[in-house]
Tab-separated table of C-alpha atoms in Angstrom:
chain	number	residue	atom	x	y	z
A	1	MET	CA	97.189	105.953	58.051
A	2	ASN	CA	98.690	107.962	60.894
A	3	LEU	CA	96.416	108.574	63.845
A	4	SER	CA	97.294	111.440	66.151
A	5	ASP	CA	95.974	109.614	69.216
A	6	PHE	CA	97.756	106.297	68.519
A	7	ALA	CA	99.963	104.972	71.312
A	8	ALA	CA	102.170	101.937	70.844
A	9	PRO	CA	101.146	98.922	72.943
A	10	LEU	CA	102.760	98.464	76.340
A	11	LYS	CA	103.422	94.804	75.517
A	12	THR	CA	102.836	92.368	72.683
A	13	PHE	CA	102.866	88.609	73.083
A	14	PHE	CA	104.422	86.274	70.548
A	15	THR	CA	104.049	88.587	67.567
A	16	VAL	CA	104.668	86.681	64.347
A	17	PRO	CA	106.499	88.132	61.365
A	18	THR	CA	104.725	89.503	58.309
A	19	GLY	CA	103.860	86.628	56.015
A	20	TYR	CA	103.328	84.083	58.804
A	21	ASP	CA	101.065	81.357	57.356
A	22	VAL	CA	98.637	80.087	60.000
A	23	ARG	CA	97.438	77.362	57.607
A	24	THR	CA	100.924	75.849	57.512
A	25	LEU	CA	102.489	76.869	60.809
A	26	GLY	CA	99.426	76.871	63.080
A	27	ASN	CA	97.732	79.428	65.263
A	28	ALA	CA	100.101	81.955	66.797
A	29	THR	CA	97.837	83.507	69.404
A	30	ALA	CA	98.557	83.319	73.115
A	31	ALA	CA	94.760	83.417	73.700
A	32	LEU	CA	95.118	85.882	76.564
A	33	THR	CA	92.024	86.353	78.688
A	34	GLY	CA	91.716	87.678	82.256
A	35	LEU	CA	93.928	90.508	83.405
A	36	ASP	CA	94.540	91.961	86.853
A	37	VAL	CA	96.940	94.425	88.440
A	38	TYR	CA	99.073	93.133	91.313
A	39	SER	CA	99.743	96.051	93.664
A	40	SER	CA	100.335	94.245	96.959
A	41	THR	CA	103.695	93.918	98.673
A	42	SER	CA	102.856	90.403	99.957
A	43	ILE	CA	104.880	88.598	97.303
A	44	PRO	CA	108.358	90.161	97.136
A	45	GLY	CA	109.128	91.698	93.771
A	46	TRP	CA	105.589	91.427	92.412
A	47	ASN	CA	104.354	94.909	93.371
A	48	SER	CA	103.391	96.942	90.283
A	49	SER	CA	102.879	93.991	87.965
A	50	ILE	CA	100.161	92.996	85.544
A	51	LEU	CA	98.976	89.379	85.600
A	52	VAL	CA	97.396	87.912	82.477
A	53	ALA	CA	95.780	84.479	82.073
A	54	GLY	CA	96.791	82.413	79.050
A	55	MET	CA	94.432	79.822	77.628
A	56	ALA	CA	96.621	78.448	74.837
A	57	SER	CA	99.701	78.137	77.062
A	58	GLY	CA	98.219	77.115	80.420
A	59	VAL	CA	100.245	79.724	82.298
A	60	ILE	CA	99.717	83.003	84.061
A	61	TYR	CA	102.015	85.700	82.720
A	62	ARG	CA	103.452	88.416	84.946
A	63	ILE	CA	104.637	91.674	83.449
A	64	PRO	CA	106.515	93.897	85.914
A	65	LEU	CA	105.639	97.469	84.978
A	66	ASN	CA	109.220	98.582	85.617
A	67	ALA	CA	110.441	96.018	83.041
A	68	ALA	CA	107.603	95.980	80.515
A	69	SER	CA	110.019	95.604	77.597
A	70	ASP	CA	111.389	92.321	79.014
A	71	PRO	CA	109.803	88.967	78.101
A	72	PRO	CA	106.822	88.074	80.303
A	73	LEU	CA	107.469	85.840	83.306
A	74	THR	CA	105.418	82.632	83.479
A	75	TYR	CA	103.892	80.975	86.536
A	76	PHE	CA	101.530	78.145	87.489
A	77	LYS	CA	101.992	76.049	84.324
A	78	ALA	CA	99.264	73.442	84.065
A	79	GLN	CA	97.578	71.486	81.330
A	80	ASP	CA	94.636	73.854	81.585
A	81	ARG	CA	93.115	76.848	79.845
A	82	TYR	CA	93.114	79.715	82.343
A	83	ARG	CA	90.091	81.880	81.509
A	84	ASP	CA	90.202	84.528	84.213
A	85	LEU	CA	92.026	85.401	87.406
A	86	ALA	CA	91.562	87.375	90.594
A	87	ILE	CA	93.853	88.456	93.405
A	88	ALA	CA	92.756	88.177	97.035
A	89	PRO	CA	92.849	91.403	99.078
A	90	ASP	CA	95.761	90.037	101.158
A	91	GLY	CA	97.846	89.638	97.967
A	92	LYS	CA	98.900	86.121	98.969
A	93	ARG	CA	96.302	84.189	96.968
A	94	ILE	CA	95.723	84.212	93.240
A	95	TYR	CA	92.623	82.519	91.892
A	96	ALA	CA	92.266	81.178	88.365
A	97	ILE	CA	89.190	79.804	86.646
A	98	THR	CA	89.777	77.154	84.000
A	99	ALA	CA	87.818	76.373	80.854
A	100	ILE	CA	85.623	73.282	80.610
A	101	ASN	CA	87.173	72.244	77.297
A	102	GLY	CA	89.462	73.409	74.523
A	103	ARG	CA	93.052	73.039	73.409
A	104	THR	CA	96.163	73.864	75.384
A	105	VAL	CA	99.664	72.411	75.530
A	106	THR	CA	101.309	69.764	77.673
A	107	ALA	CA	104.380	70.377	79.826
A	108	THR	CA	106.499	69.389	76.804
A	109	GLY	CA	104.685	71.776	74.459
A	110	GLU	CA	102.519	69.265	72.610
A	111	PRO	CA	98.954	70.333	71.718
A	112	THR	CA	96.230	68.566	73.693
A	113	ALA	CA	92.510	68.789	74.392
A	114	THR	CA	92.849	66.876	77.671
A	115	LEU	CA	92.651	69.354	80.535
A	116	ALA	CA	93.949	68.665	84.050
A	117	HIS	CA	91.294	70.699	85.875
A	118	PRO	CA	88.338	71.362	83.519
A	119	GLY	CA	85.868	73.939	84.825
A	120	ALA	CA	87.699	74.469	88.118
A	121	LEU	CA	88.518	77.337	90.442
A	122	LEU	CA	92.191	77.005	91.416
A	123	GLU	CA	93.925	78.786	94.274
A	124	PHE	CA	97.648	79.539	94.295
A	125	THR	CA	98.885	80.648	97.714
A	126	TYR	CA	102.156	82.380	98.477
A	127	THR	CA	103.671	80.746	101.563
A	128	GLY	CA	106.848	82.783	101.941
A	129	THR	CA	108.864	80.706	99.510
A	130	ARG	CA	109.586	81.459	95.894
A	131	PRO	CA	106.532	80.767	93.675
A	132	ASN	CA	106.879	77.873	91.230
A	133	LYS	CA	108.189	78.882	87.838
A	134	PRO	CA	108.376	76.525	84.871
């Protein structure tokens, strides 16, 4: 069916091919949750980006709007399930809330239900140096 008001998505995450068998190969979702727009100039190069929290991956994805077709950039990798995020008005602090329980992956990519910071509010502060990237 062709819909006249259909617009292709700005970004897709980890789209699997037709015929992907979740029973055999496992869940393919990134389990994306909270989303916020980063419009500050406090962190160089981040202005005009979208930040998205990932529960399954334990990362926060950044999508620069001027490079939306590029792969997402990942930050703040932890053995956690990020549920939501917020950006402080000064643009230097990003807050993430983590889930109390659930599955994520370790630093080596192994599935785990052991979370590093269950049910926590985490603060990531830009200090003038390059933010950590896995």
